[in-house]
Amino acid sequence: MDVSKQAGRKRFVELLVNWAVCDDVRAGYDPTMKFDPKLKHYRIQVPDMSGKMRTYTTTSYIAAAESLLGRHTRCFLAKPDYEEGGDNDVVVIKDAFAVSSPPPDDKVRNEIVLLSDITDTFEGKEVDFIYPELVRGGDVKLPAGGSHVSGISHNGVYEFEDNTGSILSLMGVARQDVPESGDNGAKAKRSSWRQQSYRVHRRLAMKPYGGHLKEAEKPAELVVVLAEAMRCHTAIHTH
């Protein structure tokens, strides 16, 4: 936008107006994750496959974005806000925008499906290795066609849906899918900002949790960690 010209100034004003009146979820507001100023922690809703939510209170970050651009994977340690059946253990919450295919039902790359299979395979069995156990997980659906902040809705109800499609649709005819693969089967790379992968907002609660690798004091501790990971992956592959 060249604001030194009338056409550029017109586009800039249109951008500000559209930004001001757009739905808050399109502006980046996520009503399923809120910061509690009293607790100094986030309260995060984690869905299950049916869409039913359970609220957790975070206790600390494990990993967070190191960039102000884009939406990156974030991980938290958290506890359930209240007793709602089941255990009250500390879980790891993973919040990510995973590459998927529209509609987001690609089971091959669906981490929730894979972790469910792992949990079902080993749960209740005596095993001599540590494996990731899925507590709950699902796709985060935000209110569409209304304002969650102002309370404005259509016909008195909110319609909840994955809003990836609506966000990408704003690019219109300029949007291009990222190629499946490059030459000789190499991983494809974006050659233009117009090429955007379809992503789905997924959130998982898992256990158990451990310390950060930076906390290891001796090389032998890292060897043990790698050995445990190899044993886990071998068992998953075998079973």
PDB file of C-alpha atoms in Angstrom:
ATOM      1  CA  MET A   1       0.000   0.000   0.000  1.00  0.00           C
ATOM      2  CA  ASP A   2       1.508   3.253  -1.130  1.00  0.00           C
ATOM      3  CA  VAL A   3       0.002   5.761   1.315  1.00  0.00           C
ATOM      4  CA  SER A   4       1.548   8.620  -0.652  1.00  0.00           C
ATOM      5  CA  LYS A   5      -1.126   7.987  -3.282  1.00  0.00           C
ATOM      6  CA  GLN A   6      -4.891   8.296  -2.991  1.00  0.00           C
ATOM      7  CA  ALA A   7      -5.526   4.655  -3.968  1.00  0.00           C
ATOM      8  CA  GLY A   8      -3.080   3.449  -1.313  1.00  0.00           C
ATOM      9  CA  ARG A   9      -4.641   5.581   1.402  1.00  0.00           C
ATOM     10  CA  LYS A  10      -8.079   4.273   0.416  1.00  0.00           C
ATOM     11  CA  ARG A  11      -6.893   0.651   0.774  1.00  0.00           C
ATOM     12  CA  PHE A  12      -5.306   1.448   4.140  1.00  0.00           C
ATOM     13  CA  VAL A  13      -8.554   2.963   5.471  1.00  0.00           C
ATOM     14  CA  GLU A  14     -10.512  -0.047   4.153  1.00  0.00           C
ATOM     15  CA  LEU A  15      -8.110  -2.350   6.002  1.00  0.00           C
ATOM     16  CA  LEU A  16      -8.655  -0.500   9.301  1.00  0.00           C
ATOM     17  CA  VAL A  17     -12.442  -0.514   8.860  1.00  0.00           C
ATOM     18  CA  ASN A  18     -12.584  -4.217   7.990  1.00  0.00           C
ATOM     19  CA  TRP A  19     -10.276  -5.022  10.899  1.00  0.00           C
ATOM     20  CA  ALA A  20     -12.511  -3.086  13.286  1.00  0.00           C
ATOM     21  CA  VAL A  21     -15.755  -4.816  12.284  1.00  0.00           C
ATOM     22  CA  CYS A  22     -14.505  -8.372  11.674  1.00  0.00           C
ATOM     23  CA  ASP A  23     -15.373 -11.244  14.011  1.00  0.00           C
ATOM     24  CA  ASP A  24     -13.018 -11.291  16.980  1.00  0.00           C
ATOM     25  CA  VAL A  25     -12.003 -14.912  16.342  1.00  0.00           C
ATOM     26  CA  ARG A  26     -10.755 -13.845  12.910  1.00  0.00           C
ATOM     27  CA  ALA A  27      -8.766 -11.095  14.591  1.00  0.00           C
ATOM     28  CA  GLY A  28      -6.959 -13.753  16.620  1.00  0.00           C
ATOM     29  CA  TYR A  29      -9.030 -13.969  19.812  1.00  0.00           C
ATOM     30  CA  ASP A  30      -9.276 -17.509  21.179  1.00  0.00           C
ATOM     31  CA  PRO A  31     -12.032 -17.815  23.821  1.00  0.00           C
ATOM     32  CA  THR A  32     -10.844 -21.321  24.770  1.00  0.00           C
ATOM     33  CA  MET A  33      -7.578 -19.985  26.230  1.00  0.00           C
ATOM     34  CA  LYS A  34      -7.702 -17.119  28.724  1.00  0.00           C
ATOM     35  CA  PHE A  35      -5.117 -15.585  31.025  1.00  0.00           C
ATOM     36  CA  ASP A  36      -6.201 -15.304  34.661  1.00  0.00           C
ATOM     37  CA  PRO A  37      -4.540 -12.170  36.132  1.00  0.00           C
ATOM     38  CA  LYS A  38      -5.176 -13.339  39.698  1.00  0.00           C
ATOM     39  CA  LEU A  39      -3.655 -16.779  39.284  1.00  0.00           C
ATOM     40  CA  LYS A  40      -1.007 -15.500  36.853  1.00  0.00           C
ATOM     41  CA  HIS A  41      -1.715 -18.562  34.727  1.00  0.00           C
ATOM     42  CA  TYR A  42      -3.750 -19.541  31.692  1.00  0.00           C
ATOM     43  CA  ARG A  43      -7.048 -21.403  31.889  1.00  0.00           C
ATOM     44  CA  ILE A  44      -7.236 -23.664  28.853  1.00  0.00           C
ATOM     45  CA  GLN A  45     -10.162 -25.709  27.570  1.00  0.00           C
ATOM     46  CA  VAL A  46      -9.161 -29.068  26.079  1.00  0.00           C
ATOM     47  CA  PRO A  47     -11.762 -30.865  23.935  1.00  0.00           C
ATOM     48  CA  ASP A  48     -12.242 -34.572  23.445  1.00  0.00           C
ATOM     49  CA  MET A  49     -13.115 -36.205  20.131  1.00  0.00           C
ATOM     50  CA  SER A  50     -16.812 -35.440  20.678  1.00  0.00           C
ATOM     51  CA  GLY A  51     -16.090 -31.756  21.306  1.00  0.00           C
ATOM     52  CA  LYS A  52     -16.827 -31.807  25.049  1.00  0.00           C
ATOM     53  CA  MET A  53     -14.490 -29.443  26.898  1.00  0.00           C
ATOM     54  CA  ARG A  54     -12.623 -29.739  30.183  1.00  0.00           C
ATOM     55  CA  THR A  55     -10.845 -26.727  31.681  1.00  0.00           C
ATOM     56  CA  TYR A  56      -7.262 -26.898  32.935  1.00  0.00           C
ATOM     57  CA  THR A  57      -5.153 -24.355  34.804  1.00  0.00           C
ATOM     58  CA  THR A  58      -1.575 -24.106  33.617  1.00  0.00           C
ATOM     59  CA  THR A  59       1.291 -24.208  36.068  1.00  0.00           C
ATOM     60  CA  SER A  60       4.171 -23.433  33.713  1.00  0.00           C
ATOM     61  CA  TYR A  61       5.377 -23.305  30.117  1.00  0.00           C
ATOM     62  CA  ILE A  62       7.338 -26.202  28.711  1.00  0.00           C
ATOM     63  CA  ALA A  63       7.837 -24.737  25.259  1.00  0.00           C
ATOM     64  CA  ALA A  64       6.583 -21.549  23.669  1.00  0.00           C
ATOM     65  CA  ALA A  65       6.950 -19.674  20.402  1.00  0.00           C
ATOM     66  CA  GLU A  66      10.152 -17.718  19.992  1.00  0.00           C
ATOM     67  CA  SER A  67       8.624 -15.546  17.281  1.00  0.00           C
ATOM     68  CA  LEU A  68       5.941 -12.879  17.183  1.00  0.00           C
ATOM     69  CA  LEU A  69       4.825 -14.019  13.733  1.00  0.00           C
ATOM     70  CA  GLY A  70       2.388 -16.870  13.154  1.00  0.00           C
ATOM     71  CA  ARG A  71       0.847 -19.368  15.524  1.00  0.00           C
ATOM     72  CA  HIS A  72       3.352 -21.874  16.795  1.00  0.00           C
ATOM     73  CA  THR A  73       3.151 -25.009  18.883  1.00  0.00           C
ATOM     74  CA  ARG A  74       2.972 -24.305  22.613  1.00  0.00           C
ATOM     75  CA  CYS A  75       3.183 -26.770  25.486  1.00  0.00           C
ATOM     76  CA  PHE A  76       2.087 -26.273  29.100  1.00  0.00           C
ATOM     77  CA  LEU A  77       2.015 -28.193  32.358  1.00  0.00           C
ATOM     78  CA  ALA A  78      -1.505 -28.026  33.781  1.00  0.00           C
ATOM     79  CA  LYS A  79      -3.970 -29.436  36.296  1.00  0.00           C
ATOM     80  CA  PRO A  80      -7.760 -29.844  35.965  1.00  0.00           C
ATOM     81  CA  ASP A  81      -9.674 -26.825  37.252  1.00  0.00           C
ATOM     82  CA  TYR A  82     -12.146 -28.985  39.126  1.00  0.00           C
ATOM     83  CA  GLU A  83     -12.943 -32.623  39.725  1.00  0.00           C
ATOM     84  CA  GLU A  84     -15.068 -33.886  36.862  1.00  0.00           C
ATOM     85  CA  GLY A  85     -14.469 -37.571  37.107  1.00  0.00           C
ATOM     86  CA  GLY A  86     -11.239 -39.328  36.236  1.00  0.00           C
ATOM     87  CA  ASP A  87      -7.852 -38.525  37.702  1.00  0.00           C
ATOM     88  CA  ASN A  88      -6.485 -35.203  38.854  1.00  0.00           C
ATOM     89  CA  ASP A  89      -2.935 -35.698  37.609  1.00  0.00           C
ATOM     90  CA  VAL A  90      -0.680 -33.091  36.075  1.00  0.00           C
ATOM     91  CA  VAL A  91      -0.823 -33.257  32.283  1.00  0.00           C
ATOM     92  CA  VAL A  92       1.092 -31.817  29.367  1.00  0.00           C
ATOM     93  CA  ILE A  93      -1.121 -29.709  27.101  1.00  0.00           C
ATOM     94  CA  LYS A  94       0.056 -29.407  23.512  1.00  0.00           C
ATOM     95  CA  ASP A  95      -1.547 -26.623  21.478  1.00  0.00           C
ATOM     96  CA  ALA A  96      -0.664 -26.772  17.787  1.00  0.00           C
ATOM     97  CA  PHE A  97      -1.841 -25.946  14.278  1.00  0.00           C
ATOM     98  CA  ALA A  98      -1.150 -29.261  12.565  1.00  0.00           C
ATOM     99  CA  VAL A  99      -0.898 -29.704   8.808  1.00  0.00           C
ATOM    100  CA  SER A 100      -3.997 -31.551   7.642  1.00  0.00           C
ATOM    101  CA  SER A 101      -6.269 -31.958   4.675  1.00  0.00           C
ATOM    102  CA  PRO A 102      -9.731 -30.399   4.344  1.00  0.00           C
ATOM    103  CA  PRO A 103     -11.924 -31.571   5.933  1.00  0.00           C
ATOM    104  CA  PRO A 104      -9.561 -32.345   8.857  1.00  0.00           C
ATOM    105  CA  ASP A 105     -10.147 -36.103   9.030  1.00  0.00           C
ATOM    106  CA  ASP A 106      -6.783 -37.356   7.788  1.00  0.00           C
ATOM    107  CA  LYS A 107      -6.180 -40.266  10.173  1.00  0.00           C
ATOM    108  CA  VAL A 108      -2.716 -40.943   8.788  1.00  0.00           C
ATOM    109  CA  ARG A 109      -1.351 -37.711  10.245  1.00  0.00           C
ATOM    110  CA  ASN A 110      -3.836 -37.253  13.086  1.00  0.00           C
ATOM    111  CA  GLU A 111      -1.815 -37.272  16.299  1.00  0.00           C
ATOM    112  CA  ILE A 112      -4.961 -37.781  18.387  1.00  0.00           C
ATOM    113  CA  VAL A 113      -5.806 -41.009  16.560  1.00  0.00           C
ATOM    114  CA  LEU A 114      -2.233 -42.295  16.824  1.00  0.00           C
ATOM    115  CA  LEU A 115      -1.941 -41.514  20.554  1.00  0.00           C
ATOM    116  CA  SER A 116      -5.351 -43.124  21.176  1.00  0.00           C
ATOM    117  CA  ASP A 117      -4.124 -46.310  19.486  1.00  0.00           C
ATOM    118  CA  ILE A 118      -0.959 -46.292  21.610  1.00  0.00           C
ATOM    119  CA  THR A 119      -2.933 -45.769  24.825  1.00  0.00           C
ATOM    120  CA  ASP A 120      -5.463 -48.493  23.955  1.00  0.00           C
ATOM    121  CA  THR A 121      -2.654 -50.914  23.080  1.00  0.00           C
ATOM    122  CA  PHE A 122      -0.649 -50.610  26.287  1.00  0.00           C
ATOM    123  CA  GLU A 123      -3.160 -49.387  28.894  1.00  0.00           C
ATOM    124  CA  GLY A 124      -3.542 -51.810  31.802  1.00  0.00           C
ATOM    125  CA  LYS A 125      -0.632 -53.972  30.640  1.00  0.00           C
ATOM    126  CA  GLU A 126       2.624 -54.462  32.491  1.00  0.00           C
ATOM    127  CA  VAL A 127       5.282 -52.851  30.323  1.00  0.00           C
ATOM    128  CA  ASP A 128       8.875 -51.979  31.153  1.00  0.00           C
ATOM    129  CA  PHE A 129       8.979 -48.694  29.246  1.00  0.00           C
ATOM    130  CA  ILE A 130       7.356 -45.270  29.411  1.00  0.00           C
ATOM    131  CA  TYR A 131       4.879 -44.361  26.672  1.00  0.00           C
ATOM    132  CA  PRO A 132       2.768 -41.243  25.975  1.00  0.00           C
ATOM    133  CA  GLU A 133      -0.770 -41.688  27.289  1.00  0.00           C
ATOM    134  CA  LEU A 134      -3.528 -39.558  25.787  1.00  0.00           C
ATOM    135  CA  VAL A 135      -5.859 -38.161  28.463  1.00  0.00           C
ATOM    136  CA  ARG A 136      -8.048 -36.264  26.005  1.00  0.00           C
ATOM    137  CA  GLY A 137      -7.670 -34.386  22.758  1.00  0.00           C
ATOM    138  CA  GLY A 138      -9.613 -32.924  19.882  1.00  0.00           C
ATOM    139  CA  ASP A 139      -9.891 -30.161  17.333  1.00  0.00           C
ATOM    140  CA  VAL A 140     -10.526 -26.687  18.735  1.00  0.00           C
ATOM    141  CA  LYS A 141     -13.652 -25.137  17.236  1.00  0.00           C
ATOM    142  CA  LEU A 142     -14.285 -21.415  17.564  1.00  0.00           C
ATOM    143  CA  PRO A 143     -17.553 -19.474  17.168  1.00  0.00           C
ATOM    144  CA  ALA A 144     -18.173 -18.487  13.558  1.00  0.00           C
ATOM    145  CA  GLY A 145     -20.370 -15.724  12.221  1.00  0.00           C
ATOM    146  CA  GLY A 146     -20.622 -13.842  15.502  1.00  0.00           C
ATOM    147  CA  SER A 147     -18.640 -11.991  18.131  1.00  0.00           C
ATOM    148  CA  HIS A 148     -17.677 -13.974  21.230  1.00  0.00           C
ATOM    149  CA  VAL A 149     -16.433 -10.831  23.000  1.00  0.00           C
ATOM    150  CA  SER A 150     -19.496  -8.665  22.420  1.00  0.00           C
ATOM    151  CA  GLY A 151     -21.961 -11.525  22.781  1.00  0.00           C
ATOM    152  CA  ILE A 152     -23.457 -10.934  19.346  1.00  0.00           C
ATOM    153  CA  SER A 153     -24.648 -14.148  17.720  1.00  0.00           C
ATOM    154  CA  HIS A 154     -26.896 -15.263  14.915  1.00  0.00           C
ATOM    155  CA  ASN A 155     -30.437 -16.179  16.016  1.00  0.00           C
ATOM    156  CA  GLY A 156     -29.277 -16.278  19.626  1.00  0.00           C
ATOM    157  CA  VAL A 157     -26.814 -19.153  19.158  1.00  0.00           C
ATOM    158  CA  TYR A 158     -23.192 -19.531  18.224  1.00  0.00           C
ATOM    159  CA  GLU A 159     -22.123 -21.882  15.480  1.00  0.00           C
ATOM    160  CA  PHE A 160     -18.813 -23.528  16.331  1.00  0.00           C
ATOM    161  CA  GLU A 161     -16.534 -24.739  13.583  1.00  0.00           C
ATOM    162  CA  ASP A 162     -12.903 -25.057  12.638  1.00  0.00           C
ATOM    163  CA  ASN A 163     -12.118 -21.635  11.222  1.00  0.00           C
ATOM    164  CA  THR A 164      -9.066 -22.558   9.164  1.00  0.00           C
ATOM    165  CA  GLY A 165     -11.114 -22.631   5.980  1.00  0.00           C
ATOM    166  CA  SER A 166     -12.661 -19.234   6.610  1.00  0.00           C
ATOM    167  CA  ILE A 167      -9.279 -17.682   7.399  1.00  0.00           C
ATOM    168  CA  LEU A 168      -7.663 -19.087   4.251  1.00  0.00           C
ATOM    169  CA  SER A 169     -10.697 -18.068   2.192  1.00  0.00           C
ATOM    170  CA  LEU A 170      -9.802 -14.422   2.866  1.00  0.00           C
ATOM    171  CA  MET A 171      -6.859 -14.899   0.499  1.00  0.00           C
ATOM    172  CA  GLY A 172      -9.374 -15.669  -2.258  1.00  0.00           C
ATOM    173  CA  VAL A 173      -8.053 -16.657  -5.640  1.00  0.00           C
ATOM    174  CA  ALA A 174      -4.532 -15.662  -4.549  1.00  0.00           C
ATOM    175  CA  ARG A 175      -4.218 -18.753  -2.365  1.00  0.00           C
ATOM    176  CA  GLN A 176      -2.391 -21.790  -3.723  1.00  0.00           C
ATOM    177  CA  ASP A 177      -1.961 -25.212  -2.111  1.00  0.00           C
ATOM    178  CA  VAL A 178       1.554 -26.273  -1.168  1.00  0.00           C
ATOM    179  CA  PRO A 179       2.759 -29.063  -3.512  1.00  0.00           C
ATOM    180  CA  GLU A 180       2.725 -32.548  -2.008  1.00  0.00           C
ATOM    181  CA  SER A 181       6.393 -33.152  -2.803  1.00  0.00           C
ATOM    182  CA  GLY A 182       9.265 -31.650  -4.703  1.00  0.00           C
ATOM    183  CA  ASP A 183      11.557 -33.165  -7.299  1.00  0.00           C
ATOM    184  CA  ASN A 184      12.747 -36.725  -6.630  1.00  0.00           C
ATOM    185  CA  GLY A 185      10.343 -37.021  -3.694  1.00  0.00           C
ATOM    186  CA  ALA A 186      12.062 -34.268  -1.730  1.00  0.00           C
ATOM    187  CA  LYS A 187       9.992 -32.315   0.762  1.00  0.00           C
ATOM    188  CA  ALA A 188       8.138 -29.524  -0.985  1.00  0.00           C
ATOM    189  CA  LYS A 189       8.940 -25.933  -0.096  1.00  0.00           C
ATOM    190  CA  ARG A 190       6.801 -22.864  -0.444  1.00  0.00           C
ATOM    191  CA  SER A 191       7.873 -20.670  -3.326  1.00  0.00           C
ATOM    192  CA  SER A 192       5.326 -17.941  -2.629  1.00  0.00           C
ATOM    193  CA  TRP A 193       3.397 -16.413   0.269  1.00  0.00           C
ATOM    194  CA  ARG A 194       0.287 -17.482  -1.653  1.00  0.00           C
ATOM    195  CA  GLN A 195       1.064 -21.115  -0.918  1.00  0.00           C
ATOM    196  CA  GLN A 196      -0.454 -21.910   2.455  1.00  0.00           C
ATOM    197  CA  SER A 197      -0.930 -25.391   3.917  1.00  0.00           C
ATOM    198  CA  TYR A 198      -4.323 -26.275   5.336  1.00  0.00           C
ATOM    199  CA  ARG A 199      -3.953 -26.586   9.098  1.00  0.00           C
ATOM    200  CA  VAL A 200      -6.265 -27.638  11.887  1.00  0.00           C
ATOM    201  CA  HIS A 201      -6.098 -26.348  15.460  1.00  0.00           C
ATOM    202  CA  ARG A 202      -5.497 -29.391  17.675  1.00  0.00           C
ATOM    203  CA  ARG A 203      -5.089 -29.504  21.439  1.00  0.00           C
ATOM    204  CA  LEU A 204      -4.018 -32.551  23.448  1.00  0.00           C
ATOM    205  CA  ALA A 205      -3.637 -33.408  27.123  1.00  0.00           C
ATOM    206  CA  MET A 206      -1.059 -36.136  27.747  1.00  0.00           C
ATOM    207  CA  LYS A 207       0.873 -37.764  30.563  1.00  0.00           C
ATOM    208  CA  PRO A 208       3.306 -38.536  32.097  1.00  0.00           C
ATOM    209  CA  TYR A 209       5.635 -35.559  32.071  1.00  0.00           C
ATOM    210  CA  GLY A 210       9.325 -35.296  32.797  1.00  0.00           C
ATOM    211  CA  GLY A 211      12.031 -32.725  33.239  1.00  0.00           C
ATOM    212  CA  HIS A 212      13.669 -30.691  30.505  1.00  0.00           C
ATOM    213  CA  LEU A 213      16.727 -32.175  28.803  1.00  0.00           C
ATOM    214  CA  LYS A 214      18.654 -29.106  29.932  1.00  0.00           C
ATOM    215  CA  GLU A 215      18.255 -30.365  33.503  1.00  0.00           C
ATOM    216  CA  ALA A 216      20.394 -33.437  32.805  1.00  0.00           C
ATOM    217  CA  GLU A 217      23.594 -33.257  34.836  1.00  0.00           C
ATOM    218  CA  LYS A 218      25.527 -36.172  33.346  1.00  0.00           C
ATOM    219  CA  PRO A 219      25.914 -37.699  29.867  1.00  0.00           C
ATOM    220  CA  ALA A 220      24.680 -40.996  31.310  1.00  0.00           C
ATOM    221  CA  GLU A 221      21.290 -39.411  32.044  1.00  0.00           C
ATOM    222  CA  LEU A 222      20.902 -38.461  28.380  1.00  0.00           C
ATOM    223  CA  VAL A 223      21.806 -42.008  27.356  1.00  0.00           C
ATOM    224  CA  VAL A 224      19.038 -43.359  29.614  1.00  0.00           C
ATOM    225  CA  VAL A 225      16.515 -40.935  28.105  1.00  0.00           C
ATOM    226  CA  LEU A 226      17.458 -41.919  24.544  1.00  0.00           C
ATOM    227  CA  ALA A 227      17.307 -45.612  25.450  1.00  0.00           C
ATOM    228  CA  GLU A 228      13.805 -45.207  26.919  1.00  0.00           C
ATOM    229  CA  ALA A 229      12.646 -43.351  23.801  1.00  0.00           C
ATOM    230  CA  MET A 230      14.054 -46.083  21.542  1.00  0.00           C
ATOM    231  CA  ARG A 231      12.367 -48.793  23.587  1.00  0.00           C
ATOM    232  CA  CYS A 232       9.054 -46.966  23.396  1.00  0.00           C
ATOM    233  CA  HIS A 233       9.260 -46.436  19.620  1.00  0.00           C
ATOM    234  CA  THR A 234      10.299 -50.058  19.091  1.00  0.00           C
ATOM    235  CA  ALA A 235       7.304 -51.306  21.107  1.00  0.00           C
ATOM    236  CA  ILE A 236       4.915 -49.016  19.201  1.00  0.00           C
ATOM    237  CA  HIS A 237       6.294 -50.236  15.879  1.00  0.00           C
ATOM    238  CA  THR A 238       6.128 -53.879  16.955  1.00  0.00           C
ATOM    239  CA  HIS A 239       2.610 -53.823  18.383  1.00  0.00           C
TER     240      HIS A 239
END
